[in-house]
Short mmCIF file of C-alpha atoms in Angstrom, two decimals:
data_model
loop_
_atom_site.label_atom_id
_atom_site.label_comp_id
_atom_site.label_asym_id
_atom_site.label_seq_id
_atom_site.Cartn_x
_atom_site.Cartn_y
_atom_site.Cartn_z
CA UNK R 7 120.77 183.95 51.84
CA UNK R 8 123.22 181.41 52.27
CA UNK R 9 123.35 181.24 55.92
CA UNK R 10 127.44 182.21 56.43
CA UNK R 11 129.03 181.95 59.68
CA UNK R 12 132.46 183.87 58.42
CA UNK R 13 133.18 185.43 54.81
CA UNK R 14 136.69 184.64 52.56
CA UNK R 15 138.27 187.42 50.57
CA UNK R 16 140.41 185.38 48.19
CA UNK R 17 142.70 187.03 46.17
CA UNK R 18 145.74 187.10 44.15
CA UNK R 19 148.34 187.35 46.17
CA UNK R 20 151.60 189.60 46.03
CA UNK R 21 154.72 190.11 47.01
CA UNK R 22 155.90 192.07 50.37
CA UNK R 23 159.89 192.62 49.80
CA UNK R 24 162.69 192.25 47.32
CA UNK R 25 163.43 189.11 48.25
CA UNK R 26 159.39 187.67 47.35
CA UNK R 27 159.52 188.85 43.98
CA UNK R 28 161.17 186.22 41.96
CA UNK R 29 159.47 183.08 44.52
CA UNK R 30 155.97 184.69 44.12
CA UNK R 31 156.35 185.06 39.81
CA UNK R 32 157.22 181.33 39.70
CA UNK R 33 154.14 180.67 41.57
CA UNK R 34 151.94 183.01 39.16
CA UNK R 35 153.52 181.37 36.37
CA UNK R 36 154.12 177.35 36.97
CA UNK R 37 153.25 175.38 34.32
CA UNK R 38 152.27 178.27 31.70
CA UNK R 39 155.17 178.68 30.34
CA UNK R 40 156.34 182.07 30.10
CA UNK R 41 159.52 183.12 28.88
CA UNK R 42 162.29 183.28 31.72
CA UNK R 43 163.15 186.40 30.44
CA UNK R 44 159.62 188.53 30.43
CA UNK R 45 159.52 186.72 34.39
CA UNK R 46 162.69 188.34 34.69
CA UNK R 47 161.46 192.08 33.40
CA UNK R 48 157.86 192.02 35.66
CA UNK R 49 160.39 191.31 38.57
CA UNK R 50 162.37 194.64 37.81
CA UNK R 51 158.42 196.28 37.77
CA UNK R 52 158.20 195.45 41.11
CA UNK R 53 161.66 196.00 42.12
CA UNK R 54 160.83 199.19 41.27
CA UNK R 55 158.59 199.58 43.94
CA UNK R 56 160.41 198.12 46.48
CA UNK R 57 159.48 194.47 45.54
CA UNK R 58 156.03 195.13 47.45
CA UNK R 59 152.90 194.72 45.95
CA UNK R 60 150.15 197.56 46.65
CA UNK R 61 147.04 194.78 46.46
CA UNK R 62 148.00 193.32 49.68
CA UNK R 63 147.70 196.86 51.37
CA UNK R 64 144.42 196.76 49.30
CA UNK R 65 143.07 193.35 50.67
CA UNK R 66 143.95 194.32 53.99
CA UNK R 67 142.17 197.91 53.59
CA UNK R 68 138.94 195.64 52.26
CA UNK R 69 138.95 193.36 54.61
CA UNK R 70 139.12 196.08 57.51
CA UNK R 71 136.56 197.93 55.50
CA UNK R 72 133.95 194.61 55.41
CA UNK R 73 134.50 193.93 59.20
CA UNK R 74 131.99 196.47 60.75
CA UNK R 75 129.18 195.32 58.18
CA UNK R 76 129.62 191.74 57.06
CA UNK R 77 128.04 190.52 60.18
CA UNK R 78 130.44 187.57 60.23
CA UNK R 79 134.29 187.33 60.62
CA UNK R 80 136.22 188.04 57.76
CA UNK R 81 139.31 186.14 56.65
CA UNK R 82 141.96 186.74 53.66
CA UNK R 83 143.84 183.64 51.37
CA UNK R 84 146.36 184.36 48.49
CA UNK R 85 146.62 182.10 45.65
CA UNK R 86 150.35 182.92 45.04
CA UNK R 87 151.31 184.57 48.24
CA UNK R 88 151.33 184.77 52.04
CA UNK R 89 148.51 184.26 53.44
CA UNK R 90 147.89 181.32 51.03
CA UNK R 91 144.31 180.21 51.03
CA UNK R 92 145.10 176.59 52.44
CA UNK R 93 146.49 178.21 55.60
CA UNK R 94 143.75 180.42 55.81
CA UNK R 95 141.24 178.00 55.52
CA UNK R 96 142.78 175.68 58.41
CA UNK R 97 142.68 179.09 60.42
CA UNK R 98 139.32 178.76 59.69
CA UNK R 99 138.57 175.04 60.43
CA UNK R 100 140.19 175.72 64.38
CA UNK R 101 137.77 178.54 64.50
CA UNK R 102 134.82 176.30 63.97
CA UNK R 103 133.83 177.94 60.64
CA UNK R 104 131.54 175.52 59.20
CA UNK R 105 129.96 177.57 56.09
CA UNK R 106 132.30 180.61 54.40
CA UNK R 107 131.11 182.97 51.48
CA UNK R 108 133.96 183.08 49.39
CA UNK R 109 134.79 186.50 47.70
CA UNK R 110 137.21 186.35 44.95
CA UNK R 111 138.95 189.22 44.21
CA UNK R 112 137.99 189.36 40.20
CA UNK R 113 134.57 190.31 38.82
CA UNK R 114 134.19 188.81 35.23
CA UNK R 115 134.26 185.21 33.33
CA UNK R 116 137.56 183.52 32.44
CA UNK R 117 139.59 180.88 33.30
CA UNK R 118 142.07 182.72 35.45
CA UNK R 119 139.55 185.34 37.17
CA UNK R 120 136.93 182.77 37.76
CA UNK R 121 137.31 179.01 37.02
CA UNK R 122 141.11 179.18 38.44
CA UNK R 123 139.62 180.12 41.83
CA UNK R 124 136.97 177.52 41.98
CA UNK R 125 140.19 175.16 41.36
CA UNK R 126 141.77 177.08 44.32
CA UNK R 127 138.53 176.15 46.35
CA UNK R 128 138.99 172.90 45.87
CA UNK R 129 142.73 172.63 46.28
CA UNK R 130 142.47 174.38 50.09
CA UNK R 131 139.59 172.46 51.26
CA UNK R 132 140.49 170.93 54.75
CA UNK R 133 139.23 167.63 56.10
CA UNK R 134 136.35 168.65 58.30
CA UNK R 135 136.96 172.11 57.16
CA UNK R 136 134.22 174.52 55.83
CA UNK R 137 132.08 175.03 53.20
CA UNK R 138 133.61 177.36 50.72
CA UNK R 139 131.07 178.65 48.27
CA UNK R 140 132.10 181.05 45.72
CA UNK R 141 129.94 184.55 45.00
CA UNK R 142 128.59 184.90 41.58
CA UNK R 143 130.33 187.92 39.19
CA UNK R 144 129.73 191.12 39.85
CA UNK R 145 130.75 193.21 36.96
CA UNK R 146 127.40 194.17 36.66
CA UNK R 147 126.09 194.66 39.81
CA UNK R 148 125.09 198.75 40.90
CA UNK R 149 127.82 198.96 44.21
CA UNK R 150 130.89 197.96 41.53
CA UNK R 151 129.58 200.09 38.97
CA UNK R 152 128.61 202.99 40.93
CA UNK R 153 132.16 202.60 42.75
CA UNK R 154 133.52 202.73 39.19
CA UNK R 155 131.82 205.70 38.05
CA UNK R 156 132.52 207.74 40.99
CA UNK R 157 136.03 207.06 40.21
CA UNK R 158 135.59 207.81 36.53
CA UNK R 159 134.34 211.21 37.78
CA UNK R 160 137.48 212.13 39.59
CA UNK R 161 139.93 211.30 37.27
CA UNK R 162 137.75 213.40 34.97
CA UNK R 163 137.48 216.48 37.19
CA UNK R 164 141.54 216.40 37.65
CA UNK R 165 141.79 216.15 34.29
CA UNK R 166 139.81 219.41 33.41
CA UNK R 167 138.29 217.84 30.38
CA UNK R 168 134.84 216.83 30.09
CA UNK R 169 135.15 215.97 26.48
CA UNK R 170 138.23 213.46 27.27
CA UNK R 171 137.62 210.11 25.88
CA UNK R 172 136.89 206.97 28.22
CA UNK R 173 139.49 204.04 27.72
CA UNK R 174 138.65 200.81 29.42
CA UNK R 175 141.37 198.69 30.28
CA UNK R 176 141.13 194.76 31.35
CA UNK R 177 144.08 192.25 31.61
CA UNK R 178 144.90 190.57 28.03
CA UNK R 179 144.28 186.93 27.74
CA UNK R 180 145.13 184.53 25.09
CA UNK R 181 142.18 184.55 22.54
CA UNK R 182 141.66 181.22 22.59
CA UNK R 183 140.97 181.57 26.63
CA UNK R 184 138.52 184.62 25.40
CA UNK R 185 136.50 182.39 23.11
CA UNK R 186 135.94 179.73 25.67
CA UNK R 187 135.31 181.91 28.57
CA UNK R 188 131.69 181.18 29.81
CA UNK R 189 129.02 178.63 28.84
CA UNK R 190 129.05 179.54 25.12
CA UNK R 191 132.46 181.38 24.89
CA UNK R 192 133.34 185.11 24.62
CA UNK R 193 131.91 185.57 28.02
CA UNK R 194 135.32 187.40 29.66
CA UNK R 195 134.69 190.53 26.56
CA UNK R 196 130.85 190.64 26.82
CA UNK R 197 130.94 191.51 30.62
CA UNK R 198 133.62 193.75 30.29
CA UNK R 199 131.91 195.53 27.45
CA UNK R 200 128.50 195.35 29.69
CA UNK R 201 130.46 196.87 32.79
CA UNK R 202 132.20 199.68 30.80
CA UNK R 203 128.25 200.62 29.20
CA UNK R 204 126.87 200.80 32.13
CA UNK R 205 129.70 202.87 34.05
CA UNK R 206 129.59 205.04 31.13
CA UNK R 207 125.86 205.38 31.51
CA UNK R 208 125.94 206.20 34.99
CA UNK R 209 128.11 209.26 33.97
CA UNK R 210 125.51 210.62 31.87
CA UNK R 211 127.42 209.74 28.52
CA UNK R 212 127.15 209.48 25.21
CA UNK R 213 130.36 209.46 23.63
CA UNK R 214 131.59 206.26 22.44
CA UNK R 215 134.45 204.85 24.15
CA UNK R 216 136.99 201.89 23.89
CA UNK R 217 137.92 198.84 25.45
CA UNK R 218 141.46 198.03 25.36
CA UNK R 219 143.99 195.44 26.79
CA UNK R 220 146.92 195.37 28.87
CA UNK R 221 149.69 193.20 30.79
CA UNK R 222 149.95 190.58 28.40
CA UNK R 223 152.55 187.79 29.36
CA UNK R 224 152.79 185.07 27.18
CA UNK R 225 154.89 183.58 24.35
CA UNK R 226 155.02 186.17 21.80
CA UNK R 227 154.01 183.66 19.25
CA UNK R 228 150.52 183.13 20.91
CA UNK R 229 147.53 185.50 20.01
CA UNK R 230 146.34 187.53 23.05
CA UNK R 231 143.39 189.95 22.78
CA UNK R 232 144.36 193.49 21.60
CA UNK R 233 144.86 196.59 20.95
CA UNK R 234 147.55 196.90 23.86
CA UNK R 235 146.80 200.15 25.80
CA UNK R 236 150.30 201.62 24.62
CA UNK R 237 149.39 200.33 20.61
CA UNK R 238 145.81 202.43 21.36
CA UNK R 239 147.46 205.82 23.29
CA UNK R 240 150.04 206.00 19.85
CA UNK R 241 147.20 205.60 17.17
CA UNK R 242 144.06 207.45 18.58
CA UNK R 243 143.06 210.53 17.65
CA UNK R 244 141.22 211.87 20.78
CA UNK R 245 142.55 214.95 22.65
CA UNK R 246 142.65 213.60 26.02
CA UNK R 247 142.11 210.53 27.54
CA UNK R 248 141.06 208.65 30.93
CA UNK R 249 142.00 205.45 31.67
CA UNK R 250 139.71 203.25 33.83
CA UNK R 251 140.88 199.96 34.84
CA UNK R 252 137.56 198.21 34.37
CA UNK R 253 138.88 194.44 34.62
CA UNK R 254 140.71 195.43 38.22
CA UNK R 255 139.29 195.71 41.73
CA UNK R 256 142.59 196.85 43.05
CA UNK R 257 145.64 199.02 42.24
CA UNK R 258 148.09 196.23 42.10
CA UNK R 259 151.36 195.92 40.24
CA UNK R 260 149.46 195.72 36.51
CA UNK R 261 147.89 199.03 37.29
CA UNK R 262 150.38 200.84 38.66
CA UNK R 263 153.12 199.96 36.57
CA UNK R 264 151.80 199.55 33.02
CA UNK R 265 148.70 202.23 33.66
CA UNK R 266 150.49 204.80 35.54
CA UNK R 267 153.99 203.99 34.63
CA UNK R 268 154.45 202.70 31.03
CA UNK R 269 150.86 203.77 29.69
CA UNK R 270 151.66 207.37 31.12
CA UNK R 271 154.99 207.67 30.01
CA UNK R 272 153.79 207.00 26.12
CA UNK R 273 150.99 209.94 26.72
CA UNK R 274 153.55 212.32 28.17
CA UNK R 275 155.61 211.51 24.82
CA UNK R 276 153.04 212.14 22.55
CA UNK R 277 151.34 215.51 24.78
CA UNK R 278 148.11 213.76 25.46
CA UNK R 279 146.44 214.64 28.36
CA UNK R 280 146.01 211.51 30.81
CA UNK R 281 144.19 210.62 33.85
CA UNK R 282 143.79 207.32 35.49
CA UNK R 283 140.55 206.43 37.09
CA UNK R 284 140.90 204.26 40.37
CA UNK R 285 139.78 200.90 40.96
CA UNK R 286 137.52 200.09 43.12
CA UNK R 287 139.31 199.39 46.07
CA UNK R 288 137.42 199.98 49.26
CA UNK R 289 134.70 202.79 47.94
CA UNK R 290 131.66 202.52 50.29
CA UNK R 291 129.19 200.78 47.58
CA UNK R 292 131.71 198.08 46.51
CA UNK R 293 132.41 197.09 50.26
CA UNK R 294 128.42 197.40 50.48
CA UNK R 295 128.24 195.33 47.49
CA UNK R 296 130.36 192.67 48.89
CA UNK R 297 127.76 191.84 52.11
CA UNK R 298 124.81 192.41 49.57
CA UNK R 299 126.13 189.67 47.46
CA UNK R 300 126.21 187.24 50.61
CA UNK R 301 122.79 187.49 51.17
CA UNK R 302 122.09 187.03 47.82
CA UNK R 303 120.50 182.99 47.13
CA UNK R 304 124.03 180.94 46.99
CA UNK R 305 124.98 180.69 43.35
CA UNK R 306 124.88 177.79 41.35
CA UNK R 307 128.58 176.66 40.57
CA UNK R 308 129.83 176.73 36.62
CA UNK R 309 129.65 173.54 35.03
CA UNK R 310 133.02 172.01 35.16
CA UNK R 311 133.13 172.48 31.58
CA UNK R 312 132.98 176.18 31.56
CA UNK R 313 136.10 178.46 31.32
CA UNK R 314 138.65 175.49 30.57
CA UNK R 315 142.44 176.01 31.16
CA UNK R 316 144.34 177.09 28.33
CA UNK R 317 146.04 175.55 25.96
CA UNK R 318 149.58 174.75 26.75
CA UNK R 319 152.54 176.41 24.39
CA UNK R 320 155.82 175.51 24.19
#
């Protein structure tokens, strides 16, 4: 065990009104370029909706959730959004925090769901501030996968269809940021693939299923990892389908807009029968999994070499 005196949920970050929308994207998006325009269309998705982003309702469900067990005060930091980490963490330093788990709010490999939040660790350390020492990936572990299958189950049962086909979905990434994710590359795929086998296993399945990609944002000229969910729903042949949003730990704006919006709206068109699974959010085992990983030995940090930022495009 690491010997914690407070735990930090660190997480994405979202918007909370119409008028945080277009401030938050340039945050997201600084330095990577993306197209002015496709900023301009993911602000209408969460216009949408108000201009509010559902994971901060979900952070601050978790982090309620994790209070009564984690034995320690709990905090919340935002990359892109209010509460940003580096205000979060001075909150900390007046408390007299000296050594904080750090939960990040993304389960698998990658540069932008793991090595871009040791780089937020370092950016929000405070002088005379405390220890911030990241949790290991948990894609694997039983609470996230049992969380995940229990969902699975649901969407199942509401669809009627035992037979229905499993479809997991993770955010698309350039490929060249696939084959360097991890040590020896291709790490981001193999634990999604790993996490969707064993969720499927814990259903009692044997029918194949399929990984699949969504949310992609980049210049259209640069390779991301497909099929696109949309691309899959028009060419498969299966008679239903579920959709579990394996690469997510909370309904935020990707899920709910190109799952249950976009996604959905092609199935309607073509008459397939859809369900989305949830993510999993603040089920029992994956808040229990959050205090089992903190007294778990600390994990050894990624070499620095690991997970390296992409490569710029013009």
């Amino acid at each position: 065990m690491g010997n914690y005196d407070a735990l930090l949920v660190l997480s994405f970050g979202g918007p909370e009104g119409p008028e945080d929308v277009l401030p938050f994207l340039e945050n997201v998006v600084h330095g990577r370029g993306v197209p002015r325009e496709r900023l301009l269309q993911v602000a209408e998705h969460y216009q949408g909706f108000g201009g509010v982003s559902p994971i901060n309702r979900q952070n601050r469900d978790l982090v309620e959730a994790l209070r009564p067990i984690a034995g320690v005060p709990v905090y919340w930091g935002n990359r892109n959004w209010h509460p940003f980490g580096e205000d979060t963490v001075r909150q900390m330093r007046a408390d007299g925090v000296r050594k904080a788990a750090v939960f990040a709010t993304s389960a698998f490999a990658g540069y932008s769901s793991c090595r871009q939040y040791y780089e937020d660790i370092a950016r929000i350390r405070v002088e005379d501030g405390p220890e911030l020492v990241k949790m290991r990936h948990f894609g694997d572990h039983p609470g996230f996968v049992a969380a995940m299958a229990d969902h699975t189950r649901a969407a199942l049962e509401r669809l009627g269809r035992d037979d229905a086909r499993l479809v997991f979905t993770a955010h698309s990434i350039p490929a060249s940021m696939a084959e360097t994710a991890g040590p020896s590359g291709g790490l981001y795929e193999a634990q999604l693939r790993r996490s969707a086998e064993l969720v499927s296993q814990a259903l009692g399945r044997t029918e194949p299923w399929d990984l699949v990609w969504q949310s992609r944002s980049g210049p259209p000229q640069v390779p991301w990892l497909e099929p696109d969910v949309c691309d899959f729903l028009n060419k498969t042949d299966a008679g239903s389908v579920v959709l579990v949003p394996i690469g997510f730990v909370s309904d935020h704006m990707e899920v709910v807009y190109d799952l249950d919006t976009e996604a959905r709206q092609v199935a309607a068109e073509l008459g397939l029968p859809m369900e989305r699974a949830a993510t999993a959010g603040t089920h029992p085992r994956f808040v229990r999994m959050v205090r089992e990983l903190m007294d778990e030995p600390e994990p050894v940090p990624c070499p620095l070499t690991c997970c390296p930022p992409p490569r710029r495009h013009a």
